[in-house]
PDB file of C-alpha atoms in Angstrom:
ATOM      1  CA  MET A  28       0.000   0.000   0.000  1.00 33.00           C
ATOM      2  CA  THR A  29       1.282   3.453  -0.878  1.00 33.00           C
ATOM      3  CA  GLN A  30       0.143   6.918   0.116  1.00 37.00           C
ATOM      4  CA  PHE A  31       1.408   9.506  -2.338  1.00 33.00           C
ATOM      5  CA  ALA A  32       0.621  12.948  -0.948  1.00 37.00           C
ATOM      6  CA  ASP A  33      -0.616  14.756   2.109  1.00 45.00           C
ATOM      7  CA  GLU A  34      -3.553  16.217   0.149  1.00 62.00           C
ATOM      8  CA  SER A  35      -4.755  12.872  -1.201  1.00 74.00           C
ATOM      9  CA  VAL A  36      -4.843   9.186  -0.339  1.00 78.00           C
ATOM     10  CA  SER A  37      -4.174   6.464  -2.921  1.00 83.00           C
ATOM     11  CA  LEU A  38      -4.381   2.885  -1.633  1.00 84.00           C
ATOM     12  CA  LYS A  39      -5.170  -0.548  -3.020  1.00 89.00           C
ATOM     13  CA  ALA A  40      -5.530  -3.920  -1.271  1.00 89.00           C
ATOM     14  CA  GLN A  41      -7.014  -7.332  -2.125  1.00 91.00           C
ATOM     15  CA  VAL A  42      -9.617  -9.110   0.002  1.00 91.00           C
ATOM     16  CA  THR A  43      -8.296 -12.451   1.246  1.00 89.00           C
ATOM     17  CA  GLN A  44     -10.238 -15.596   2.019  1.00 89.00           C
ATOM     18  CA  ASP A  45     -10.011 -14.758   5.734  1.00 87.00           C
ATOM     19  CA  HIS A  46     -11.899 -11.517   5.104  1.00 87.00           C
ATOM     20  CA  ALA A  47     -14.558 -12.985   2.813  1.00 87.00           C
ATOM     21  CA  GLY A  48     -18.123 -12.705   4.076  1.00 90.00           C
ATOM     22  CA  HIS A  49     -17.430  -9.796   6.422  1.00 90.00           C
ATOM     23  CA  ARG A  50     -18.811  -6.262   6.080  1.00 92.00           C
ATOM     24  CA  ILE A  51     -16.776  -4.147   3.689  1.00 92.00           C
ATOM     25  CA  ASP A  52     -16.216  -1.394   6.256  1.00 90.00           C
ATOM     26  CA  GLN A  53     -14.780  -3.975   8.676  1.00 90.00           C
ATOM     27  CA  VAL A  54     -12.517  -5.411   5.990  1.00 90.00           C
ATOM     28  CA  ALA A  55     -11.394  -1.937   4.904  1.00 89.00           C
ATOM     29  CA  ALA A  56     -10.497  -1.062   8.495  1.00 86.00           C
ATOM     30  CA  ARG A  57      -8.244  -4.131   8.631  1.00 86.00           C
ATOM     31  CA  LEU A  58      -6.650  -3.548   5.220  1.00 87.00           C
ATOM     32  CA  PHE A  59      -6.191   0.204   5.703  1.00 83.00           C
ATOM     33  CA  PRO A  60      -5.420   0.379   9.458  1.00 79.00           C
ATOM     34  CA  ASP A  61      -4.090   3.943   9.332  1.00 73.00           C
ATOM     35  CA  TYR A  62      -7.641   5.284   8.941  1.00 78.00           C
ATOM     36  CA  SER A  63     -10.625   5.093  11.219  1.00 76.00           C
ATOM     37  CA  ARG A  64     -13.638   3.009  10.302  1.00 82.00           C
ATOM     38  CA  ALA A  65     -15.813   6.135  10.381  1.00 81.00           C
ATOM     39  CA  ARG A  66     -13.565   7.906   7.863  1.00 80.00           C
ATOM     40  CA  LEU A  67     -13.535   4.823   5.591  1.00 87.00           C
ATOM     41  CA  GLN A  68     -17.350   4.684   5.733  1.00 89.00           C
ATOM     42  CA  THR A  69     -17.466   8.329   4.648  1.00 86.00           C
ATOM     43  CA  TRP A  70     -15.226   7.577   1.688  1.00 87.00           C
ATOM     44  CA  MET A  71     -17.520   4.702   0.688  1.00 91.00           C
ATOM     45  CA  LYS A  72     -20.496   7.047   0.704  1.00 90.00           C
ATOM     46  CA  THR A  73     -18.667   9.583  -1.485  1.00 88.00           C
ATOM     47  CA  GLY A  74     -17.513   6.882  -3.910  1.00 90.00           C
ATOM     48  CA  GLU A  75     -13.837   7.382  -3.129  1.00 87.00           C
ATOM     49  CA  LEU A  76     -13.513   3.875  -1.700  1.00 92.00           C
ATOM     50  CA  THR A  77     -14.733   1.240  -4.170  1.00 91.00           C
ATOM     51  CA  ILE A  78     -14.650  -2.521  -4.569  1.00 91.00           C
ATOM     52  CA  ASN A  79     -13.617  -3.770  -8.023  1.00 91.00           C
ATOM     53  CA  GLY A  80     -14.335  -0.295  -9.364  1.00 89.00           C
ATOM     54  CA  GLU A  81     -17.935  -0.265  -8.098  1.00 90.00           C
ATOM     55  CA  ARG A  82     -19.444   1.912  -5.382  1.00 92.00           C
ATOM     56  CA  CYS A  83     -20.281   0.020  -2.226  1.00 90.00           C
ATOM     57  CA  LYS A  84     -22.085   0.444   1.070  1.00 91.00           C
ATOM     58  CA  PRO A  85     -20.424  -0.141   4.459  1.00 90.00           C
ATOM     59  CA  LYS A  86     -22.799  -3.051   5.224  1.00 91.00           C
ATOM     60  CA  ASP A  87     -22.145  -4.861   1.916  1.00 91.00           C
ATOM     61  CA  LEU A  88     -20.218  -8.136   2.239  1.00 91.00           C
ATOM     62  CA  ALA A  89     -16.713  -8.530   0.834  1.00 90.00           C
ATOM     63  CA  PHE A  90     -15.701 -11.516  -1.285  1.00 90.00           C
ATOM     64  CA  ALA A  91     -12.292 -13.137  -1.722  1.00 90.00           C
ATOM     65  CA  GLY A  92     -10.145 -11.780  -4.527  1.00 91.00           C
ATOM     66  CA  ALA A  93     -11.940  -8.436  -4.772  1.00 91.00           C
ATOM     67  CA  TRP A  94      -9.860  -5.255  -4.850  1.00 92.00           C
ATOM     68  CA  LEU A  95     -10.560  -2.395  -2.487  1.00 91.00           C
ATOM     69  CA  VAL A  96      -9.350   0.830  -4.068  1.00 91.00           C
ATOM     70  CA  LEU A  97      -9.153   4.117  -2.193  1.00 88.00           C
ATOM     71  CA  GLU A  98      -8.649   7.359  -4.128  1.00 86.00           C
ATOM     72  CA  ALA A  99      -9.625  10.153  -1.755  1.00 81.00           C
ATOM     73  CA  LYS A 100      -9.059  13.875  -1.446  1.00 75.00           C
ATOM     74  CA  LEU A 101      -8.575  15.354   1.999  1.00 71.00           C
ATOM     75  CA  ARG A 102     -10.975  18.280   2.388  1.00 70.00           C
ATOM     76  CA  ALA A 103     -11.466  20.979   4.973  1.00 62.00           C
ATOM     77  CA  LEU A 104     -13.871  19.662   7.617  1.00 59.00           C
ATOM     78  CA  GLU A 105     -14.708  22.930   9.395  1.00 69.00           C
ATOM     79  CA  ASN A 106     -14.911  26.578   8.404  1.00 73.00           C
ATOM     80  CA  TRP A 107     -12.310  27.662  10.950  1.00 82.00           C
ATOM     81  CA  GLY A 108     -10.037  30.563  10.054  1.00 86.00           C
ATOM     82  CA  ALA A 109      -6.261  30.641  10.371  1.00 91.00           C
ATOM     83  CA  GLU A 110      -4.726  33.286  12.638  1.00 93.00           C
ATOM     84  CA  LYS A 111      -1.181  34.173  13.535  1.00 94.00           C
ATOM     85  CA  ILE A 112      -1.109  33.277  17.226  1.00 94.00           C
ATOM     86  CA  SER A 113       2.003  32.755  19.320  1.00 93.00           C
ATOM     87  CA  LEU A 114       2.418  29.029  20.006  1.00 95.00           C
ATOM     88  CA  SER A 115       4.966  27.401  22.272  1.00 97.00           C
ATOM     89  CA  ILE A 116       6.033  24.381  20.195  1.00 97.00           C
ATOM     90  CA  VAL A 117       7.988  21.825  22.223  1.00 97.00           C
ATOM     91  CA  HIS A 118       8.433  19.355  19.360  1.00 97.00           C
ATOM     92  CA  GLU A 119       7.405  19.031  15.722  1.00 97.00           C
ATOM     93  CA  ASP A 120       7.965  16.429  13.027  1.00 97.00           C
ATOM     94  CA  GLU A 121       6.056  15.143   9.983  1.00 96.00           C
ATOM     95  CA  ASP A 122       3.521  13.304  12.125  1.00 96.00           C
ATOM     96  CA  LEU A 123       2.799  15.335  15.243  1.00 96.00           C
ATOM     97  CA  LEU A 124       3.122  18.578  17.157  1.00 97.00           C
ATOM     98  CA  ILE A 125       3.658  18.915  20.911  1.00 98.00           C
ATOM     99  CA  ILE A 126       2.325  22.235  22.218  1.00 98.00           C
ATOM    100  CA  ASN A 127       2.894  23.831  25.623  1.00 98.00           C
ATOM    101  CA  LYS A 128      -0.434  25.665  25.953  1.00 98.00           C
ATOM    102  CA  GLN A 129      -0.555  28.949  27.843  1.00 96.00           C
ATOM    103  CA  ALA A 130      -3.302  29.971  30.259  1.00 96.00           C
ATOM    104  CA  GLY A 131      -6.271  31.812  28.768  1.00 94.00           C
ATOM    105  CA  LEU A 132      -6.112  30.045  25.405  1.00 94.00           C
ATOM    106  CA  VAL A 133      -9.312  28.260  24.327  1.00 92.00           C
ATOM    107  CA  VAL A 134      -8.562  25.111  22.311  1.00 92.00           C
ATOM    108  CA  HIS A 135     -11.471  24.946  19.823  1.00 84.00           C
ATOM    109  CA  PRO A 136     -13.551  27.664  18.168  1.00 82.00           C
ATOM    110  CA  ALA A 137     -17.103  27.751  19.540  1.00 76.00           C
ATOM    111  CA  ALA A 138     -19.903  30.204  20.189  1.00 68.00           C
ATOM    112  CA  GLY A 139     -18.258  33.275  21.668  1.00 68.00           C
ATOM    113  CA  HIS A 140     -14.782  32.051  20.743  1.00 70.00           C
ATOM    114  CA  ARG A 141     -14.646  31.877  16.943  1.00 76.00           C
ATOM    115  CA  GLN A 142     -11.227  33.535  16.864  1.00 86.00           C
ATOM    116  CA  GLY A 143      -8.107  33.594  18.965  1.00 90.00           C
ATOM    117  CA  THR A 144      -8.153  29.867  19.766  1.00 93.00           C
ATOM    118  CA  LEU A 145      -5.385  27.283  19.655  1.00 95.00           C
ATOM    119  CA  VAL A 146      -6.972  25.729  16.556  1.00 93.00           C
ATOM    120  CA  ASN A 147      -6.892  29.082  14.730  1.00 94.00           C
ATOM    121  CA  GLY A 148      -3.182  29.308  15.507  1.00 96.00           C
ATOM    122  CA  LEU A 149      -2.538  25.708  14.469  1.00 96.00           C
ATOM    123  CA  LEU A 150      -4.230  26.275  11.100  1.00 94.00           C
ATOM    124  CA  TYR A 151      -1.960  29.274  10.463  1.00 95.00           C
ATOM    125  CA  HIS A 152       1.126  27.275  11.430  1.00 96.00           C
ATOM    126  CA  CYS A 153       0.095  24.149   9.491  1.00 94.00           C
ATOM    127  CA  PRO A 154      -2.749  24.744   6.966  1.00 92.00           C
ATOM    128  CA  ALA A 155      -3.016  21.014   6.116  1.00 89.00           C
ATOM    129  CA  LEU A 156      -4.619  20.452   9.530  1.00 92.00           C
ATOM    130  CA  GLU A 157      -7.921  21.749   8.122  1.00 87.00           C
ATOM    131  CA  SER A 158      -8.547  18.306   6.596  1.00 84.00           C
ATOM    132  CA  LEU A 159      -8.231  16.487   9.938  1.00 86.00           C
ATOM    133  CA  PRO A 160     -10.956  15.984  12.544  1.00 82.00           C
ATOM    134  CA  ARG A 161     -10.805  18.888  15.025  1.00 85.00           C
ATOM    135  CA  ALA A 162      -7.722  20.172  13.189  1.00 90.00           C
ATOM    136  CA  GLY A 163      -5.657  17.279  14.542  1.00 92.00           C
ATOM    137  CA  VAL A 164      -6.387  17.929  18.229  1.00 93.00           C
ATOM    138  CA  VAL A 165      -6.934  14.536  19.862  1.00 92.00           C
ATOM    139  CA  HIS A 166      -7.283  15.698  23.484  1.00 93.00           C
ATOM    140  CA  ARG A 167      -7.950  19.045  25.119  1.00 91.00           C
ATOM    141  CA  LEU A 168      -6.922  21.188  28.023  1.00 96.00           C
ATOM    142  CA  ASP A 169      -9.319  23.635  29.660  1.00 94.00           C
ATOM    143  CA  LYS A 170      -8.917  27.316  28.794  1.00 94.00           C
ATOM    144  CA  ASP A 171      -6.933  28.151  31.932  1.00 96.00           C
ATOM    145  CA  THR A 172      -5.072  24.859  32.316  1.00 97.00           C
ATOM    146  CA  THR A 173      -1.505  25.091  31.052  1.00 98.00           C
ATOM    147  CA  GLY A 174       0.856  22.503  29.641  1.00 98.00           C
ATOM    148  CA  LEU A 175       1.400  19.792  27.080  1.00 98.00           C
ATOM    149  CA  MET A 176      -0.932  18.738  24.292  1.00 98.00           C
ATOM    150  CA  VAL A 177      -0.312  16.478  21.290  1.00 97.00           C
ATOM    151  CA  VAL A 178      -1.671  17.381  17.834  1.00 97.00           C
ATOM    152  CA  ALA A 179      -1.743  14.929  14.908  1.00 96.00           C
ATOM    153  CA  LYS A 180      -0.505  16.267  11.558  1.00 95.00           C
ATOM    154  CA  ASN A 181      -1.995  13.588   9.290  1.00 92.00           C
ATOM    155  CA  LEU A 182      -4.807  11.029   9.301  1.00 87.00           C
ATOM    156  CA  ARG A 183      -2.514   8.122  10.075  1.00 89.00           C
ATOM    157  CA  SER A 184      -1.196   9.843  13.178  1.00 93.00           C
ATOM    158  CA  HIS A 185      -4.668  11.017  14.190  1.00 91.00           C
ATOM    159  CA  HIS A 186      -5.990   7.460  14.068  1.00 88.00           C
ATOM    160  CA  ALA A 187      -2.981   6.023  15.937  1.00 93.00           C
ATOM    161  CA  LEU A 188      -3.045   8.661  18.687  1.00 95.00           C
ATOM    162  CA  THR A 189      -6.814   8.348  19.120  1.00 90.00           C
ATOM    163  CA  LYS A 190      -6.443   4.574  19.536  1.00 90.00           C
ATOM    164  CA  GLN A 191      -3.736   5.100  22.169  1.00 94.00           C
ATOM    165  CA  LEU A 192      -5.978   7.467  24.109  1.00 92.00           C
ATOM    166  CA  GLN A 193      -8.894   5.034  23.879  1.00 88.00           C
ATOM    167  CA  SER A 194      -6.703   2.168  25.123  1.00 92.00           C
ATOM    168  CA  ARG A 195      -5.419   4.431  27.943  1.00 92.00           C
ATOM    169  CA  SER A 196      -1.791   3.891  26.957  1.00 94.00           C
ATOM    170  CA  VAL A 197      -0.973   7.622  26.782  1.00 95.00           C
ATOM    171  CA  SER A 198       0.581   8.832  30.038  1.00 96.00           C
ATOM    172  CA  ARG A 199      -0.471  12.347  31.096  1.00 96.00           C
ATOM    173  CA  GLN A 200       0.971  13.798  34.279  1.00 98.00           C
ATOM    174  CA  TYR A 201      -0.214  17.026  35.903  1.00 98.00           C
ATOM    175  CA  GLU A 202       0.933  19.276  38.728  1.00 98.00           C
ATOM    176  CA  ALA A 203      -1.745  20.848  40.920  1.00 98.00           C
ATOM    177  CA  ILE A 204      -2.067  22.852  44.123  1.00 97.00           C
ATOM    178  CA  VAL A 205      -5.195  22.061  46.107  1.00 97.00           C
ATOM    179  CA  GLN A 206      -6.901  23.623  49.096  1.00 95.00           C
ATOM    180  CA  GLY A 207      -6.504  21.599  52.284  1.00 95.00           C
ATOM    181  CA  VAL A 208      -3.867  19.229  53.601  1.00 96.00           C
ATOM    182  CA  MET A 209      -4.004  15.734  52.116  1.00 97.00           C
ATOM    183  CA  THR A 210      -2.846  12.901  54.327  1.00 94.00           C
ATOM    184  CA  ALA A 211      -1.808  10.640  51.446  1.00 96.00           C
ATOM    185  CA  GLY A 212      -2.174   9.987  47.748  1.00 96.00           C
ATOM    186  CA  GLY A 213      -4.672   7.607  46.209  1.00 97.00           C
ATOM    187  CA  THR A 214      -7.020   6.910  43.325  1.00 98.00           C
ATOM    188  CA  VAL A 215     -10.427   8.396  42.563  1.00 97.00           C
ATOM    189  CA  SER A 216     -12.670   6.085  40.551  1.00 97.00           C
ATOM    190  CA  ALA A 217     -15.907   8.037  40.265  1.00 97.00           C
ATOM    191  CA  PRO A 218     -17.959   8.214  37.038  1.00 96.00           C
ATOM    192  CA  MET A 219     -18.768  11.644  35.660  1.00 95.00           C
ATOM    193  CA  ALA A 220     -21.567  13.251  33.664  1.00 93.00           C
ATOM    194  CA  ARG A 221     -22.835  16.725  32.801  1.00 89.00           C
ATOM    195  CA  HIS A 222     -24.054  18.594  35.875  1.00 91.00           C
ATOM    196  CA  PRO A 223     -27.854  18.242  36.188  1.00 87.00           C
ATOM    197  CA  VAL A 224     -28.358  21.987  36.772  1.00 88.00           C
ATOM    198  CA  HIS A 225     -25.267  23.917  35.668  1.00 87.00           C
ATOM    199  CA  ARG A 226     -24.738  22.852  32.061  1.00 80.00           C
ATOM    200  CA  ILE A 227     -21.172  24.126  31.736  1.00 84.00           C
ATOM    201  CA  LYS A 228     -20.090  22.003  34.699  1.00 91.00           C
ATOM    202  CA  ARG A 229     -19.465  18.284  35.180  1.00 93.00           C
ATOM    203  CA  ALA A 230     -20.272  16.249  38.273  1.00 94.00           C
ATOM    204  CA  VAL A 231     -19.721  12.821  39.758  1.00 96.00           C
ATOM    205  CA  SER A 232     -22.715  10.692  38.763  1.00 94.00           C
ATOM    206  CA  ALA A 233     -23.484   6.992  39.119  1.00 93.00           C
ATOM    207  CA  ASN A 234     -24.844   7.036  35.558  1.00 91.00           C
ATOM    208  CA  GLY A 235     -21.842   8.848  34.073  1.00 93.00           C
ATOM    209  CA  GLN A 236     -18.813   7.717  32.093  1.00 93.00           C
ATOM    210  CA  ASP A 237     -16.063   5.966  34.004  1.00 95.00           C
ATOM    211  CA  ALA A 238     -13.380   8.369  35.226  1.00 96.00           C
ATOM    212  CA  ILE A 239     -10.189   7.364  37.046  1.00 97.00           C
ATOM    213  CA  THR A 240      -7.619   9.745  38.515  1.00 97.00           C
ATOM    214  CA  HIS A 241      -4.430   8.765  40.355  1.00 98.00           C
ATOM    215  CA  TYR A 242      -2.711  11.307  42.602  1.00 98.00           C
ATOM    216  CA  ARG A 243       0.185  11.495  45.033  1.00 98.00           C
ATOM    217  CA  VAL A 244       1.417  14.106  47.471  1.00 98.00           C
ATOM    218  CA  VAL A 245       4.519  16.089  46.511  1.00 97.00           C
ATOM    219  CA  ARG A 246       4.529  18.517  49.447  1.00 96.00           C
ATOM    220  CA  ARG A 247       2.160  19.533  52.248  1.00 96.00           C
ATOM    221  CA  TYR A 248       1.775  23.113  53.482  1.00 95.00           C
ATOM    222  CA  PRO A 249      -0.230  24.447  56.438  1.00 93.00           C
ATOM    223  CA  ALA A 250      -3.407  24.849  54.366  1.00 94.00           C
ATOM    224  CA  HIS A 251      -2.526  23.495  50.910  1.00 95.00           C
ATOM    225  CA  THR A 252      -1.036  20.485  49.159  1.00 97.00           C
ATOM    226  CA  HIS A 253       1.085  20.243  46.033  1.00 98.00           C
ATOM    227  CA  ILE A 254       0.086  17.043  44.244  1.00 98.00           C
ATOM    228  CA  ARG A 255       1.088  15.140  41.108  1.00 98.00           C
ATOM    229  CA  VAL A 256      -1.768  13.622  39.120  1.00 98.00           C
ATOM    230  CA  ASN A 257      -1.920  10.918  36.450  1.00 97.00           C
ATOM    231  CA  LEU A 258      -5.017  10.512  34.311  1.00 95.00           C
ATOM    232  CA  GLU A 259      -6.194   7.041  33.393  1.00 94.00           C
ATOM    233  CA  THR A 260      -9.234   8.456  31.596  1.00 93.00           C
ATOM    234  CA  GLY A 261      -9.674  11.923  30.135  1.00 91.00           C
ATOM    235  CA  ARG A 262     -13.133  13.294  30.872  1.00 92.00           C
ATOM    236  CA  THR A 263     -13.936  16.980  30.638  1.00 92.00           C
ATOM    237  CA  HIS A 264     -12.786  18.792  33.831  1.00 96.00           C
ATOM    238  CA  GLN A 265     -11.858  15.399  35.323  1.00 97.00           C
ATOM    239  CA  ILE A 266      -9.088  16.429  37.722  1.00 98.00           C
ATOM    240  CA  ARG A 267     -10.987  19.533  38.818  1.00 97.00           C
ATOM    241  CA  VAL A 268     -14.178  17.571  39.512  1.00 97.00           C
ATOM    242  CA  HIS A 269     -12.439  14.689  41.271  1.00 98.00           C
ATOM    243  CA  MET A 270     -10.414  16.960  43.565  1.00 98.00           C
ATOM    244  CA  ALA A 271     -13.542  18.929  44.490  1.00 97.00           C
ATOM    245  CA  TYR A 272     -15.320  15.599  45.079  1.00 97.00           C
ATOM    246  CA  LEU A 273     -12.579  14.709  47.594  1.00 97.00           C
ATOM    247  CA  LYS A 274     -13.112  18.133  49.257  1.00 96.00           C
ATOM    248  CA  TYR A 275      -9.676  19.298  48.103  1.00 97.00           C
ATOM    249  CA  PRO A 276     -10.580  21.711  45.272  1.00 96.00           C
ATOM    250  CA  ILE A 277      -7.827  23.144  43.112  1.00 97.00           C
ATOM    251  CA  VAL A 278      -6.619  26.610  44.104  1.00 96.00           C
ATOM    252  CA  GLY A 279      -8.138  29.326  41.932  1.00 94.00           C
ATOM    253  CA  ASP A 280     -10.716  27.074  40.275  1.00 95.00           C
ATOM    254  CA  PRO A 281     -13.611  29.374  39.326  1.00 92.00           C
ATOM    255  CA  LEU A 282     -16.095  26.531  38.737  1.00 92.00           C
ATOM    256  CA  TYR A 283     -15.322  23.963  41.401  1.00 95.00           C
ATOM    257  CA  GLY A 284     -13.224  25.833  43.971  1.00 90.00           C
ATOM    258  CA  GLY A 285     -16.101  26.963  46.147  1.00 83.00           C
ATOM    259  CA  ARG A 286     -16.043  30.108  48.250  1.00 78.00           C
ATOM    260  CA  TYR A 287     -12.507  31.286  48.939  1.00 77.00           C
ATOM    261  CA  ARG A 288     -11.479  31.560  52.585  1.00 78.00           C
ATOM    262  CA  VAL A 289      -8.166  32.995  53.797  1.00 78.00           C
ATOM    263  CA  PRO A 290      -6.265  30.196  55.615  1.00 82.00           C
ATOM    264  CA  LYS A 291      -5.471  30.763  59.286  1.00 81.00           C
ATOM    265  CA  ASN A 292      -2.036  32.267  60.037  1.00 81.00           C
ATOM    266  CA  CYS A 293      -1.491  32.949  56.340  1.00 85.00           C
ATOM    267  CA  GLY A 294       1.070  35.666  55.526  1.00 87.00           C
ATOM    268  CA  THR A 295      -0.124  38.856  53.850  1.00 89.00           C
ATOM    269  CA  GLU A 296       1.787  38.307  50.600  1.00 90.00           C
ATOM    270  CA  LEU A 297       0.522  34.745  50.207  1.00 90.00           C
ATOM    271  CA  SER A 298      -3.014  35.787  51.166  1.00 89.00           C
ATOM    272  CA  ASN A 299      -3.017  38.524  48.515  1.00 90.00           C
ATOM    273  CA  LEU A 300      -1.775  36.131  45.815  1.00 90.00           C
ATOM    274  CA  LEU A 301      -4.344  33.477  46.697  1.00 90.00           C
ATOM    275  CA  ASP A 302      -7.060  36.124  46.621  1.00 88.00           C
ATOM    276  CA  THR A 303      -6.068  37.171  43.093  1.00 88.00           C
ATOM    277  CA  PHE A 304      -5.141  33.785  41.597  1.00 90.00           C
ATOM    278  CA  ARG A 305      -7.951  33.629  39.047  1.00 85.00           C
ATOM    279  CA  ARG A 306      -7.291  30.346  37.273  1.00 94.00           C
ATOM    280  CA  GLN A 307      -7.053  26.748  38.395  1.00 97.00           C
ATOM    281  CA  ALA A 308      -3.508  25.912  39.552  1.00 97.00           C
ATOM    282  CA  LEU A 309      -3.258  22.969  37.168  1.00 98.00           C
ATOM    283  CA  HIS A 310      -0.446  22.253  34.707  1.00 98.00           C
ATOM    284  CA  ALA A 311       0.072  19.329  32.294  1.00 98.00           C
ATOM    285  CA  SER A 312       3.760  18.747  33.000  1.00 98.00           C
ATOM    286  CA  GLU A 313       4.558  15.462  31.269  1.00 98.00           C
ATOM    287  CA  LEU A 314       3.274  13.609  28.202  1.00 98.00           C
ATOM    288  CA  LYS A 315       4.378  10.119  27.209  1.00 98.00           C
ATOM    289  CA  LEU A 316       3.175   8.108  24.196  1.00 97.00           C
ATOM    290  CA  LEU A 317       4.241   5.831  21.340  1.00 97.00           C
ATOM    291  CA  HIS A 318       5.223   7.830  18.282  1.00 97.00           C
ATOM    292  CA  PRO A 319       2.650   7.015  15.573  1.00 94.00           C
ATOM    293  CA  ALA A 320       5.324   6.468  12.900  1.00 93.00           C
ATOM    294  CA  SER A 321       8.361   5.004  14.699  1.00 94.00           C
ATOM    295  CA  LYS A 322       6.330   3.218  17.428  1.00 94.00           C
ATOM    296  CA  LEU A 323       9.050   4.265  19.891  1.00 97.00           C
ATOM    297  CA  GLU A 324       8.096   5.612  23.313  1.00 97.00           C
ATOM    298  CA  CYS A 325       8.542   9.389  23.498  1.00 97.00           C
ATOM    299  CA  LYS A 326       8.340  11.680  26.510  1.00 98.00           C
ATOM    300  CA  TRP A 327       8.090  15.454  26.750  1.00 98.00           C
ATOM    301  CA  GLU A 328       8.149  17.708  29.818  1.00 98.00           C
ATOM    302  CA  ALA A 329       7.012  21.294  30.387  1.00 98.00           C
ATOM    303  CA  ARG A 330       8.282  23.398  33.264  1.00 97.00           C
ATOM    304  CA  LEU A 331       5.829  25.090  35.585  1.00 97.00           C
ATOM    305  CA  PRO A 332       4.479  28.412  34.283  1.00 96.00           C
ATOM    306  CA  GLU A 333       5.522  31.572  36.087  1.00 96.00           C
ATOM    307  CA  ASP A 334       2.306  32.084  38.073  1.00 95.00           C
ATOM    308  CA  PHE A 335       2.223  28.482  39.320  1.00 97.00           C
ATOM    309  CA  TYR A 336       5.912  28.594  40.267  1.00 96.00           C
ATOM    310  CA  GLY A 337       5.379  31.908  42.029  1.00 95.00           C
ATOM    311  CA  LEU A 338       2.562  30.436  44.103  1.00 95.00           C
ATOM    312  CA  LEU A 339       4.739  27.502  45.151  1.00 95.00           C
ATOM    313  CA  ASN A 340       7.493  29.946  46.042  1.00 94.00           C
ATOM    314  CA  LEU A 341       5.202  31.907  48.358  1.00 93.00           C
ATOM    315  CA  LEU A 342       3.898  28.706  49.957  1.00 93.00           C
ATOM    316  CA  HIS A 343       7.500  27.805  50.779  1.00 91.00           C
ATOM    317  CA  ARG A 344       8.365  31.262  52.023  1.00 89.00           C
ATOM    318  CA  ASP A 345       5.256  31.367  54.181  1.00 84.00           C
ATOM    319  CA  VAL A 346       6.643  28.479  56.219  1.00 80.00           C
ATOM    320  CA  GLY A 347      10.139  29.993  56.304  1.00 74.00           C
ATOM    321  CA  GLU A 348      11.721  27.995  53.474  1.00 65.00           C
ATOM    322  CA  GLU A 349      13.068  28.842  50.042  1.00 58.00           C
ATOM    323  CA  GLN A 350      11.719  27.121  46.917  1.00 56.00           C
ATOM    324  CA  ALA A 351      14.034  24.365  45.706  1.00 47.00           C
TER     325      ALA A 351
END
């Protein structure tokens, strides 16, 4: 099988006896594993994926010896504009981008945020992303969460990275500062769903999707804890919801942090910073995955942003120590 250009796909494969009698979309997914079954079904509907030169339906049955031929053009999937936006690119190659996202940057265009998003900046940096689902973004960070994100640059990589996320083989590590003093680390296994009243929020719900968060204590302070978190699943707002569920909400979280109270015996400088820290103290510090082309394990790290580091510094100084 050969793929000739980024703007088009040209593939050909023969149905074997082992595949005979199965649905064509299932067979195509096995013969062309770099592409999702949903994308292959779309190409069947547009006539770009044929069997022996004839149009076919996904539910049709394949027969031994038949040739599946894919001649497809990659088209823009969304009407999202490109904008010159400053991006912190940690790594880039032919298959993927690793971005260190800054606070305040929305990932996807949506109502109220059609411009100035990460996707707008990605499309300016790499126009070919317009032909990929969600412009190659396979997982998101909240607007005010900082740190590492992976972006696929072609369909093969998009499919491979999505499969890794679904199989939970991507390792995502976060740093967070929470309110309260944790006695020990642990695991939260609490399903999540949309909040029944506040539609922009998520909540722990017995009828929700499974959500698993692992956390461990890095350092305890008189009224706060610095923790390191690993996601096993990746639900919207997962770490923020799970920490609030444990009654240790993330410092500065505007949705789940609850009413702010000045800790007892808290120094003036630290109290003022906590009072004005207007985003969740959450940073995606480490990302580890199998490279979609080489299949080698790759790891990237992102240092703490200035505001997060400054908060840790004041927490140390408030107990008479200097930040390491």
